[in-house]
PDB file of C-alpha atoms and ligand atoms in Angstrom:
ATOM      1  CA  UNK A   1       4.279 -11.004  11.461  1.00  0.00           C
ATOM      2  CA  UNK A   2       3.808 -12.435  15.058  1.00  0.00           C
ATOM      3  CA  UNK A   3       6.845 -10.238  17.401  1.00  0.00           C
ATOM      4  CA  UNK A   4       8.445 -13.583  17.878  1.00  0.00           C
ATOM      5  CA  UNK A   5       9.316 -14.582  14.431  1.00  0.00           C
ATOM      6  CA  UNK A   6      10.191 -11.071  13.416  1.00  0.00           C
ATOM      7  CA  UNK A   7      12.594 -11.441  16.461  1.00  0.00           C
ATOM      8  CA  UNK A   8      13.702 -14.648  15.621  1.00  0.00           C
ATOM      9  CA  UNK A   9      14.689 -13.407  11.886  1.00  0.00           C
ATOM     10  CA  UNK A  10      16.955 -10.385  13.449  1.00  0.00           C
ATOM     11  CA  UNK A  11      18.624 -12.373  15.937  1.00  0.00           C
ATOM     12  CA  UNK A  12      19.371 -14.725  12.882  1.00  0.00           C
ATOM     13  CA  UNK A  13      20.779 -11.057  11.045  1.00  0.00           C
ATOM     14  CA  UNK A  14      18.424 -11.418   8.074  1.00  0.00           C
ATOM     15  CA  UNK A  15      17.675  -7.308   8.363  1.00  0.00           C
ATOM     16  CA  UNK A  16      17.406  -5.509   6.868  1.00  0.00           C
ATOM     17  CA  UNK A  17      13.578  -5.837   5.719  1.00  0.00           C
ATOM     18  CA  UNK A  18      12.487  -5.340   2.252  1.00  0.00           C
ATOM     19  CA  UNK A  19       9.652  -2.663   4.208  1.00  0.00           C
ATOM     20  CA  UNK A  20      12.728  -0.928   6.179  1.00  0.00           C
ATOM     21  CA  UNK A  21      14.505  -0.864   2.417  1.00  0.00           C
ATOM     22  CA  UNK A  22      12.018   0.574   1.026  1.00  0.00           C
ATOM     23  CA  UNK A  23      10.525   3.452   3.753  1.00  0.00           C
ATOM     24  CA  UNK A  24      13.965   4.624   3.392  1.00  0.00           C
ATOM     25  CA  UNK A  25      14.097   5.176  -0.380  1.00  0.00           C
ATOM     26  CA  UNK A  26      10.637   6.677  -0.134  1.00  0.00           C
ATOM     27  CA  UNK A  27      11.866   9.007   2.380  1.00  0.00           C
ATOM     28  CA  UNK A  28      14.629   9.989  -0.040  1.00  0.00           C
ATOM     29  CA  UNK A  29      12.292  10.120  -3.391  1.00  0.00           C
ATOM     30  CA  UNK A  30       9.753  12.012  -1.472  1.00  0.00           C
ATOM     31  CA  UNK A  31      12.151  14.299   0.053  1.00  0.00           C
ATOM     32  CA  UNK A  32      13.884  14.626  -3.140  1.00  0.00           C
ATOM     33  CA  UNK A  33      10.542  15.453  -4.832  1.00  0.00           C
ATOM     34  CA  UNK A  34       9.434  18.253  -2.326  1.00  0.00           C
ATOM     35  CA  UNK A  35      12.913  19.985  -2.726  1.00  0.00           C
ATOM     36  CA  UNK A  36      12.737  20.157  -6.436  1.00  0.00           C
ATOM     37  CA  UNK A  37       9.385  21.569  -6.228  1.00  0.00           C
ATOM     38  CA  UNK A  38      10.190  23.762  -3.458  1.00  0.00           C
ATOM     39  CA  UNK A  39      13.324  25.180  -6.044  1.00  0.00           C
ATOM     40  CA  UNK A  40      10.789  25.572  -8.763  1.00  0.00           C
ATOM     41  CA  UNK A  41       8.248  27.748  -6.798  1.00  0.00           C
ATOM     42  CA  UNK A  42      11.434  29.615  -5.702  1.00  0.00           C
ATOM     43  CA  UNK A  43      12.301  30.084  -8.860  1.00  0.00           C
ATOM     44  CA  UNK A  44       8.745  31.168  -9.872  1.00  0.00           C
ATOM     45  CA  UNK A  45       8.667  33.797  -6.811  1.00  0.00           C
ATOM     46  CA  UNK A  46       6.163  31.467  -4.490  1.00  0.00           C
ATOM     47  CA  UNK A  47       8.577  30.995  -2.116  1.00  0.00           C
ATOM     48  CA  UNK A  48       6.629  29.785   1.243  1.00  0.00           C
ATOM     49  CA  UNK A  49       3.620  29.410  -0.458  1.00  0.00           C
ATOM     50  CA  UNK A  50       1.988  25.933   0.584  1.00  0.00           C
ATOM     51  CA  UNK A  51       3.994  23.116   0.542  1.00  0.00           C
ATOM     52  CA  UNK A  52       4.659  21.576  -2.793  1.00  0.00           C
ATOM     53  CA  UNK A  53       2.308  18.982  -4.109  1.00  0.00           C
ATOM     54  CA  UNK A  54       4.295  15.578  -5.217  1.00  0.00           C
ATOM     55  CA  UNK A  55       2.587  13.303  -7.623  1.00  0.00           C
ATOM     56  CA  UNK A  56       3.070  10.085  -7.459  1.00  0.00           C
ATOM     57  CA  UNK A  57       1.833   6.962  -8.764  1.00  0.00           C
ATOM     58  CA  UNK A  58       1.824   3.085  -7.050  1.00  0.00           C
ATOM     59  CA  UNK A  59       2.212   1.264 -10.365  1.00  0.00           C
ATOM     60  CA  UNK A  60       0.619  -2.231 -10.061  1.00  0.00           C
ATOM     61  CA  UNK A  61      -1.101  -0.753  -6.839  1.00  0.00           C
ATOM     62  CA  UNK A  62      -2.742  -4.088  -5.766  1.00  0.00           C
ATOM     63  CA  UNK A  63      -4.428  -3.471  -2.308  1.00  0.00           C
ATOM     64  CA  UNK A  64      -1.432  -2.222  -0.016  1.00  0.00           C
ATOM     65  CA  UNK A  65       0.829   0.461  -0.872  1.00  0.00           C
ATOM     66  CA  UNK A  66       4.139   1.576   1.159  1.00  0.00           C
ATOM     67  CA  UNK A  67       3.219   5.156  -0.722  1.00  0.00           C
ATOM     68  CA  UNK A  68       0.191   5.922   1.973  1.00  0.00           C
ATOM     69  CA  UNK A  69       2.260   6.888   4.958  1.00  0.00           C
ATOM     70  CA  UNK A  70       3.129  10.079   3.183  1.00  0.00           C
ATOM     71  CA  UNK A  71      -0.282  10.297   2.072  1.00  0.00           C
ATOM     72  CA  UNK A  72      -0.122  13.643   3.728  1.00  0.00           C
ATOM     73  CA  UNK A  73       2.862  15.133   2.011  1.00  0.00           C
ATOM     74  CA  UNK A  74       1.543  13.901  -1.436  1.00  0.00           C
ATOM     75  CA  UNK A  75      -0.855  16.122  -3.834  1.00  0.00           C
ATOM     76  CA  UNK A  76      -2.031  13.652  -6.097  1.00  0.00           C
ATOM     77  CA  UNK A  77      -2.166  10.039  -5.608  1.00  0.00           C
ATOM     78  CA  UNK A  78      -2.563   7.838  -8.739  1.00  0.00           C
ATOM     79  CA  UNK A  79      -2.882   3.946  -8.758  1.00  0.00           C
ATOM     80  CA  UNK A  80      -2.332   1.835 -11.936  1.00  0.00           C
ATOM     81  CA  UNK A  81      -3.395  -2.237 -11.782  1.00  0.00           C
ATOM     82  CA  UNK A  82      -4.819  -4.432 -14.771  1.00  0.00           C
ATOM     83  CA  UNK A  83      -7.247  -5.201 -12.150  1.00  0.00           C
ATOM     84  CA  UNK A  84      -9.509  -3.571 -10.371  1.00  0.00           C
ATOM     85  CA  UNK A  85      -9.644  -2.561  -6.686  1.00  0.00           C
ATOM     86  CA  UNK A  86     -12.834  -3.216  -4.911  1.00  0.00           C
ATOM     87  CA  UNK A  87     -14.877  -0.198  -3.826  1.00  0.00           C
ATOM     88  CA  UNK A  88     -13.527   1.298  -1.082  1.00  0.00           C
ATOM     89  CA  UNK A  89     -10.374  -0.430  -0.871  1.00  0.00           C
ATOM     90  CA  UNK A  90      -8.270   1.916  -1.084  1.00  0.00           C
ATOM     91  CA  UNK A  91      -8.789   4.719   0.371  1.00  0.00           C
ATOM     92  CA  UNK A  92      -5.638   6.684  -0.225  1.00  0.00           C
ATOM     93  CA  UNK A  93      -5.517   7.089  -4.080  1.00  0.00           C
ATOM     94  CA  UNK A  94      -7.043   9.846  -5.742  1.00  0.00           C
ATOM     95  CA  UNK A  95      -7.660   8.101  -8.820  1.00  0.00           C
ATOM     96  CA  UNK A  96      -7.457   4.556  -9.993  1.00  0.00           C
ATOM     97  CA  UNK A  97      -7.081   3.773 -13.683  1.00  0.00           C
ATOM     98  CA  UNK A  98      -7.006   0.284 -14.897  1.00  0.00           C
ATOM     99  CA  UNK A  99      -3.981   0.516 -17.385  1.00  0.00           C
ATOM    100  CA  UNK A 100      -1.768  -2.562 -18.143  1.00  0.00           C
ATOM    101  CA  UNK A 101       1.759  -0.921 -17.683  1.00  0.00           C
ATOM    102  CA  UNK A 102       3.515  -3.341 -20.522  1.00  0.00           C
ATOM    103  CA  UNK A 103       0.987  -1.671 -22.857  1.00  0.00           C
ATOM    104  CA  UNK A 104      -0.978   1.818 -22.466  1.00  0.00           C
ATOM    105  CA  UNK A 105       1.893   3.868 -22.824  1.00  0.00           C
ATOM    106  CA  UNK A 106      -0.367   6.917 -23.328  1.00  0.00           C
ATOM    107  CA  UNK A 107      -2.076   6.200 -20.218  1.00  0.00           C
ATOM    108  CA  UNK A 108      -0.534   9.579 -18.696  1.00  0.00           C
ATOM    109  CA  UNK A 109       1.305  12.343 -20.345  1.00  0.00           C
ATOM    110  CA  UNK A 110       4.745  12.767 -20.157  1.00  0.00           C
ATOM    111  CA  UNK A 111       6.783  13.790 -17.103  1.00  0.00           C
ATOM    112  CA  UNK A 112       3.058  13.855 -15.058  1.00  0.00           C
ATOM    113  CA  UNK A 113       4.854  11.835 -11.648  1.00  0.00           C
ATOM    114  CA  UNK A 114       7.551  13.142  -9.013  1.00  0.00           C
ATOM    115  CA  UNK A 115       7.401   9.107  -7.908  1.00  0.00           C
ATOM    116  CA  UNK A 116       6.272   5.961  -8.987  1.00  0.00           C
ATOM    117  CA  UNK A 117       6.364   2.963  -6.365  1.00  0.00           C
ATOM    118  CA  UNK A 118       6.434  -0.665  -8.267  1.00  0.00           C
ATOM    119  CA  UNK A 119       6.214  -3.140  -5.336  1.00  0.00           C
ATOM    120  CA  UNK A 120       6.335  -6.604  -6.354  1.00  0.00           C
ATOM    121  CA  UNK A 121       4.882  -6.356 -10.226  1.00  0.00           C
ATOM    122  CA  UNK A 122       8.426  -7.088 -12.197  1.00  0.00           C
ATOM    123  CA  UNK A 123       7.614 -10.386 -12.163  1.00  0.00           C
ATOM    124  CA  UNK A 124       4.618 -10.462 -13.482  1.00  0.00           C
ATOM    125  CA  UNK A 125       5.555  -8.116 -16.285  1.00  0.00           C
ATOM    126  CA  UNK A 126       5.164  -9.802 -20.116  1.00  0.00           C
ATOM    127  CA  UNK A 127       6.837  -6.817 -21.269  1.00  0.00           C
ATOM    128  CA  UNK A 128       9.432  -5.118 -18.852  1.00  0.00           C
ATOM    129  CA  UNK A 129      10.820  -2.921 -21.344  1.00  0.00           C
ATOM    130  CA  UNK A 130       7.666  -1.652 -22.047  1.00  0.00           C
ATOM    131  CA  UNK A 131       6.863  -1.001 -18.699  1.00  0.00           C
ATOM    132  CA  UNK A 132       9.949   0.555 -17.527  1.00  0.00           C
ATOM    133  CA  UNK A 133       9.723   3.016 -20.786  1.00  0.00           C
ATOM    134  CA  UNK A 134       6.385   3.772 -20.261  1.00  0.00           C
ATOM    135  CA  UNK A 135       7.204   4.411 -16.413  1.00  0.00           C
ATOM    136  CA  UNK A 136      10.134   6.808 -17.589  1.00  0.00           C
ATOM    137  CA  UNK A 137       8.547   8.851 -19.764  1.00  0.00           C
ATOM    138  CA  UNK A 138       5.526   9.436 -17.016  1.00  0.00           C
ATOM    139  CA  UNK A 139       8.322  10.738 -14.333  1.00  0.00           C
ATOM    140  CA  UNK A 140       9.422  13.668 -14.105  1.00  0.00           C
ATOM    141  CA  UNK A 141      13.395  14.340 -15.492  1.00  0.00           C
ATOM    142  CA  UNK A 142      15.117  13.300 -11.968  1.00  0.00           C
ATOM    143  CA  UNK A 143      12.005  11.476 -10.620  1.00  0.00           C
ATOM    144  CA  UNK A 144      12.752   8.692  -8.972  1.00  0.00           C
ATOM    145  CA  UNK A 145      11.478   4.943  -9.285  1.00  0.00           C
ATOM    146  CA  UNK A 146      11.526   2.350  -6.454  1.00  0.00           C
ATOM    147  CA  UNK A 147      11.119  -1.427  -7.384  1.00  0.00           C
ATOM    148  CA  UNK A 148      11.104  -4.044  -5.287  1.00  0.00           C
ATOM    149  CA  UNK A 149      10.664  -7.718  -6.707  1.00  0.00           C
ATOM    150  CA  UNK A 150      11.834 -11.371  -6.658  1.00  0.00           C
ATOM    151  CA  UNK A 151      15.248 -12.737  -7.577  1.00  0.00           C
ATOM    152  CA  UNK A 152      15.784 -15.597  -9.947  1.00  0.00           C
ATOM    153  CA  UNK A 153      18.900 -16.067  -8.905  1.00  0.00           C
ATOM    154  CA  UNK A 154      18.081 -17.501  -5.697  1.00  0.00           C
ATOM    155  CA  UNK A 155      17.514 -20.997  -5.596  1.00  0.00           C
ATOM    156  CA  UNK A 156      13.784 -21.463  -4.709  1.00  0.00           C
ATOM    157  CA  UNK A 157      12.318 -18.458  -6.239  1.00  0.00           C
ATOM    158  CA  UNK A 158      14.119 -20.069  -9.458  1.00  0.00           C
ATOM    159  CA  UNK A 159      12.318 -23.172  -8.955  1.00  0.00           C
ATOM    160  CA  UNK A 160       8.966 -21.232  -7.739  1.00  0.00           C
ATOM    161  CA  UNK A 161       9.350 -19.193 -11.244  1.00  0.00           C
ATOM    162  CA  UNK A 162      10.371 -22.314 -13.138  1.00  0.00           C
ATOM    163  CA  UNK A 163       7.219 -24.611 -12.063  1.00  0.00           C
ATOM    164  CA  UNK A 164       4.700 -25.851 -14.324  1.00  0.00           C
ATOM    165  CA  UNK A 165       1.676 -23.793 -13.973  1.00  0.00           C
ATOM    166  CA  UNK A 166      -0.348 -26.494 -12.566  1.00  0.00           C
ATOM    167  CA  UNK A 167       2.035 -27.157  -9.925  1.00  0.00           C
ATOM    168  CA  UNK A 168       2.417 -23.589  -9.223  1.00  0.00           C
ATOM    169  CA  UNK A 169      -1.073 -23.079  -8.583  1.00  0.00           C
ATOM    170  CA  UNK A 170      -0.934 -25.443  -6.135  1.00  0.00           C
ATOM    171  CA  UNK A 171       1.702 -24.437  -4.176  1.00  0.00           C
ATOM    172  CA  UNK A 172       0.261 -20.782  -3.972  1.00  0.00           C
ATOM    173  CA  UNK A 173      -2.368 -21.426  -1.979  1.00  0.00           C
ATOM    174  CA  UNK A 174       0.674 -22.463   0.475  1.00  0.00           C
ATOM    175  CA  UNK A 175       2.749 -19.260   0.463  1.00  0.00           C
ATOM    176  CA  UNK A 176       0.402 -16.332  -0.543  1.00  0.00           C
ATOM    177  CA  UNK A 177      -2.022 -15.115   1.532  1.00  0.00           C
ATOM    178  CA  UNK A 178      -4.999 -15.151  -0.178  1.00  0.00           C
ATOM    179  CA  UNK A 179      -5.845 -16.254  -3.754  1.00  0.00           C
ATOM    180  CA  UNK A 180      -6.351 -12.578  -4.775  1.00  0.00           C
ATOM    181  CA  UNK A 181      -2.609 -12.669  -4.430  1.00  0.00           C
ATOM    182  CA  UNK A 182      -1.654 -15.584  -6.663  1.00  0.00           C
ATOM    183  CA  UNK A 183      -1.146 -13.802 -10.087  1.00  0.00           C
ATOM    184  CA  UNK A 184       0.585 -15.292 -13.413  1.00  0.00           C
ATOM    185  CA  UNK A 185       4.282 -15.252 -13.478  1.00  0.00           C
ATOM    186  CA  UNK A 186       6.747 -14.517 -15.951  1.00  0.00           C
ATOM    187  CA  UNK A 187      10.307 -13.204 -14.661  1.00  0.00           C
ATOM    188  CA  UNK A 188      11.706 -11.965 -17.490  1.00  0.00           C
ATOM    189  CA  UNK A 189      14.258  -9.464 -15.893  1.00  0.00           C
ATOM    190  CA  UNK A 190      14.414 -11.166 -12.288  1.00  0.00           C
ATOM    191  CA  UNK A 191      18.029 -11.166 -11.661  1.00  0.00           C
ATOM    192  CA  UNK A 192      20.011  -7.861 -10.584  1.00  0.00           C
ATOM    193  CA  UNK A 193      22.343  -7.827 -14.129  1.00  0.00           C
ATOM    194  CA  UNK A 194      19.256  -7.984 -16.061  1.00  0.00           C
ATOM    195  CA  UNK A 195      17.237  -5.768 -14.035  1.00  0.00           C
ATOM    196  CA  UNK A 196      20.025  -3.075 -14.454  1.00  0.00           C
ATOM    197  CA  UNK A 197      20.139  -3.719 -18.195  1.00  0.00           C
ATOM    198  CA  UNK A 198      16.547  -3.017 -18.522  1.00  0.00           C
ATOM    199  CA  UNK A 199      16.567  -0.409 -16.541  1.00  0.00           C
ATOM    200  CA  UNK A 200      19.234   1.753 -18.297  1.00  0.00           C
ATOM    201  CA  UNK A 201      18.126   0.768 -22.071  1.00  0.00           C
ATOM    202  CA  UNK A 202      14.664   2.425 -20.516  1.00  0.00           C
ATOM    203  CA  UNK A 203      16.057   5.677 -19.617  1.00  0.00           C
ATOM    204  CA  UNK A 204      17.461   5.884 -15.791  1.00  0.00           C
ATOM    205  CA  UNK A 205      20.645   6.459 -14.050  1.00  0.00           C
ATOM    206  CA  UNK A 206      21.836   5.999 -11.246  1.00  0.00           C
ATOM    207  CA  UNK A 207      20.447   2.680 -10.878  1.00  0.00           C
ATOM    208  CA  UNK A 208      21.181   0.799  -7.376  1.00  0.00           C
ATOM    209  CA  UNK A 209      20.109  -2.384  -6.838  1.00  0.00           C
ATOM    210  CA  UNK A 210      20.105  -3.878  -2.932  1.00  0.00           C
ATOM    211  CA  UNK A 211      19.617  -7.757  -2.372  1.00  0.00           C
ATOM    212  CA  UNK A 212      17.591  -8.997   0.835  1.00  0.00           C
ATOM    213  CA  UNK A 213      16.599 -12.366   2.117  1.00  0.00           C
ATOM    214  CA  UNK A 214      12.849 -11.892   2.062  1.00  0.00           C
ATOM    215  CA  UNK A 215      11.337 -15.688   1.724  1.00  0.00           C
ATOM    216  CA  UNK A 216      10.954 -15.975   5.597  1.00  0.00           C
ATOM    217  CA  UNK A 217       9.038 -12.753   5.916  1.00  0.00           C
ATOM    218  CA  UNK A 218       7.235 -13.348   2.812  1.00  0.00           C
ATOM    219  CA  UNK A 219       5.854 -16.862   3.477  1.00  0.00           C
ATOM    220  CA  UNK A 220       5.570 -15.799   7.164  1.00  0.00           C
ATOM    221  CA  UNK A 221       1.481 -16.813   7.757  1.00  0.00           C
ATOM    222  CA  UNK A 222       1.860 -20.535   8.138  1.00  0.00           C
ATOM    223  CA  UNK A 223       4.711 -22.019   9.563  1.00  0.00           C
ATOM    224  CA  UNK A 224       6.157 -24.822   7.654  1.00  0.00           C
ATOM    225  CA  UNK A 225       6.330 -22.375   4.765  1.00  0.00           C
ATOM    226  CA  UNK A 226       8.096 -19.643   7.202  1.00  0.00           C
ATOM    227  CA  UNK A 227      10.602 -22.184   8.186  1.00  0.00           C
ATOM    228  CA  UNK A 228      10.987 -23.363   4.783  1.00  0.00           C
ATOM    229  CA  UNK A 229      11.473 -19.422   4.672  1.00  0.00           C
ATOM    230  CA  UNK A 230      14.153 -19.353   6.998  1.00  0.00           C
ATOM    231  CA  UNK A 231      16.401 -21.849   5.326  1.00  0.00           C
ATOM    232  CA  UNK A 232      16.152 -20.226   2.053  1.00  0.00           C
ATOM    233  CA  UNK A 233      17.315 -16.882   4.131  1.00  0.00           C
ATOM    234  CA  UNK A 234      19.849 -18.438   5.921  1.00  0.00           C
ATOM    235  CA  UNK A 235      21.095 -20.209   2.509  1.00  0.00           C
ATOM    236  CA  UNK A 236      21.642 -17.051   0.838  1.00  0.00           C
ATOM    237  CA  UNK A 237      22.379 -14.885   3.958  1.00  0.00           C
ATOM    238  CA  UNK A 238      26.417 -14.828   2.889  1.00  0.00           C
ATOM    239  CA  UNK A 239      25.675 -14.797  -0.991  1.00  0.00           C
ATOM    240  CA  UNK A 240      24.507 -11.260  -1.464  1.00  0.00           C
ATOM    241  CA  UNK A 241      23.385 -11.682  -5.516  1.00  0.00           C
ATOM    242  CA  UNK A 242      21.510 -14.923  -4.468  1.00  0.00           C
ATOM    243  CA  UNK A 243      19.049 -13.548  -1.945  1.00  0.00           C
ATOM    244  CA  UNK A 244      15.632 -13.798  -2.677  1.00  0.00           C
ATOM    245  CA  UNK A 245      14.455 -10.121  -3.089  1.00  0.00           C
ATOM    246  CA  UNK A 246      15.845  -6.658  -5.069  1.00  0.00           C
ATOM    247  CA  UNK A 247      14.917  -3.579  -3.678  1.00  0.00           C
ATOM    248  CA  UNK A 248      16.027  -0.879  -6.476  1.00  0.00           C
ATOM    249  CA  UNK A 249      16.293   2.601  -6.878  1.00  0.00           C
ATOM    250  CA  UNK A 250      16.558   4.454 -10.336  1.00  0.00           C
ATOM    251  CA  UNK A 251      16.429   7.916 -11.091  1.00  0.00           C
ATOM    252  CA  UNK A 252      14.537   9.003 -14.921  1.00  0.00           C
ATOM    253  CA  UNK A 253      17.003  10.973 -17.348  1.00  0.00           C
ATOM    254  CA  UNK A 254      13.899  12.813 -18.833  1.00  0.00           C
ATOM    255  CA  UNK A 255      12.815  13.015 -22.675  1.00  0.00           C
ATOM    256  CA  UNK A 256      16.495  14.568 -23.853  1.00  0.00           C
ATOM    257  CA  UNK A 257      18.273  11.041 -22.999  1.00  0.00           C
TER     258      UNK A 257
HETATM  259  C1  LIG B   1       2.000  -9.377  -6.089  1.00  0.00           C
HETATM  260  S1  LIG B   1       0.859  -8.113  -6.437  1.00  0.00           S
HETATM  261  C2  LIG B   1       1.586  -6.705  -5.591  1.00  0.00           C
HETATM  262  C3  LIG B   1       0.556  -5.686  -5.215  1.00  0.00           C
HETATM  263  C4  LIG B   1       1.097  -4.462  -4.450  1.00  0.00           C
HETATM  264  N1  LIG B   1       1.967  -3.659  -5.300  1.00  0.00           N
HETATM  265  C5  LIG B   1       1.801  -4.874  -3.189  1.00  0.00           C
HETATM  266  O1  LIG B   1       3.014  -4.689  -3.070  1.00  0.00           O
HETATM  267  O2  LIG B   1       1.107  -5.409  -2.293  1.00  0.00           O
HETATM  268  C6  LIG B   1       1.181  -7.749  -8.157  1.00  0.00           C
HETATM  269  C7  LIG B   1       0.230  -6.705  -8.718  1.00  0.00           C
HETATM  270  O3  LIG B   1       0.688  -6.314 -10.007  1.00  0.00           O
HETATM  271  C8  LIG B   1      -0.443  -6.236 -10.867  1.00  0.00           C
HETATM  272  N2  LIG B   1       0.036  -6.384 -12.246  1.00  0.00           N
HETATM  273  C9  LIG B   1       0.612  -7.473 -12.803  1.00  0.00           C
HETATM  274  N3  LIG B   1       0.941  -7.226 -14.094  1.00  0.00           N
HETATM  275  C10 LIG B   1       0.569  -5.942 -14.341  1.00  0.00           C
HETATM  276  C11 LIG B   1       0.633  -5.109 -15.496  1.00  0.00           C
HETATM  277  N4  LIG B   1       1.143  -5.563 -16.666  1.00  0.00           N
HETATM  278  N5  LIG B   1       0.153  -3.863 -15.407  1.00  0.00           N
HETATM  279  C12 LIG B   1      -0.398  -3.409 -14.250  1.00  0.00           C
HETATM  280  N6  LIG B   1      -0.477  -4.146 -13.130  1.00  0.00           N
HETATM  281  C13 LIG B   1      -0.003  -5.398 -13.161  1.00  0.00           C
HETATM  282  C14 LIG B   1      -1.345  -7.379 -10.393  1.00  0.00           C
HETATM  283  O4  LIG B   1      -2.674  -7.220 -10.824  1.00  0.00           O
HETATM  284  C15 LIG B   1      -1.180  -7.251  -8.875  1.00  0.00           C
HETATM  285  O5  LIG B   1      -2.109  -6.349  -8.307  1.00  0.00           O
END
């Protein structure tokens, strides 16, 4: 986003950022991840042997993940995405596997992931109690999921979710950066109650769910939509369920729960 706008959106106190949300409970999960390791090498007598090797997977991986600044702290790097990267395009993953996550629940076997990162995907899900199942049965007891995705409760992504399809595609083009980005919608679970209910039928705990005005930053490449953006912030700047975007944390309870 160009300095200025960025600026003008902290001087206006919409911070903070779904990315600053998010680097911070990576930092935890990671951290989190390399200390239970480190306990079970202690426990196995290979104390200070290399560091320990967290798995993780970037479920609905797209082409960006907030996972590849620790690329160097991870052991295995999995991607999931009903569609295909392009060669090359992402060069952090170990593997890619084209699974649908409201469907192949045998896609990995149980408790196989420290982490799994599921950036902006909810939404999309036909199935989110499929997903987050199948998602808690690949972590690890304790492993810890980070979602981030849109709330319906906020006025415009309401109306965004609730547009004919038609009309949706054509307002896209407007918002998203490139087409590759324009994917079906469904919302099923896009408000912070429901996203908590699915959550715990699934199998987590301690489930914490963190609202943040993210239209601005979102639609922030042309700017009629980032002003249209900014009001849509500044709307729901005072109504903490009604902002636009849910970062959330969850921990899995593991295969006893
Ligand atoms: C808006 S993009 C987000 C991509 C990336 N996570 C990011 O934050 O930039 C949504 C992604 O979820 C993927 N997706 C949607 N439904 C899915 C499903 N049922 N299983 C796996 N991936 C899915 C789409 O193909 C797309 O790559």
């Amino acid at each position: 986003m160009s300095d200025r706008r960025e600026a003008a959106l902290r001087r206006l106190g919409i911070v903070p950022g779904v990315a600053e949300l998010v680097r911070a409970a990576l930092d935890d999960a990671v951290g989190r991840a390399e200390a239970g390791r480190g306990a079970e090498g202690a426990a196995r007598g290979t104390e200070g042997a290399a560091p320990p090797a967290v798995v993780v997977l970037d479920a609905g991986c797209g082409r960006n993940s907030a996972l590849a600044r620790y690329r160097a702290r991870i052991g295995r790097f999995v991607g999931v995405d009903i569609h295909e990267p392009a060669p090359g395009a992402l060069p952090y993953l170990d593997e890619f596997a084209a699974v649908d996550l409201c469907e192949s629940s045998d896609a990995f076997p149980p408790a196989t992931f420290d982490v799994v990162l599921s950036s902006f995907t909810v939404e999309h899900f036909a199935d989110p109690d499929a997903a987050f199942a199948n998602l808690a049965r690949w972590l690890r007891p304790g492993g810890s999921l980070v979602i981030t995705t849109v709330n319906r409760r906020h006025p415009f992504v309401a109306a965004y979710l609730g547009m004919p399809d038609g009309l949706r595609r054509r307002v896209q083009p407007v918002v998203k950066a490139t087409a590759a980005d324009a994917h079906p919608l469904v919302g099923a679970c896009n408000d912070p109650a429901a996203l908590r209910e699915a959550l715990a039928r699934a199998g987590y705990d301690d489930i914490r769910v963190v609202t943040v005005g993210h239209l601005a930053r979102a639609w922030r490449r042309r700017l009629p939509a980032f002003a249209l953006g900014l009001v849509g912030d500044l709307l729901a700047r005072g109504i903490p369920s009604r902002r636009s975007t849910l970062v959330v944390t969850a921990r899995a309870l593991g295969p006893a729960s």
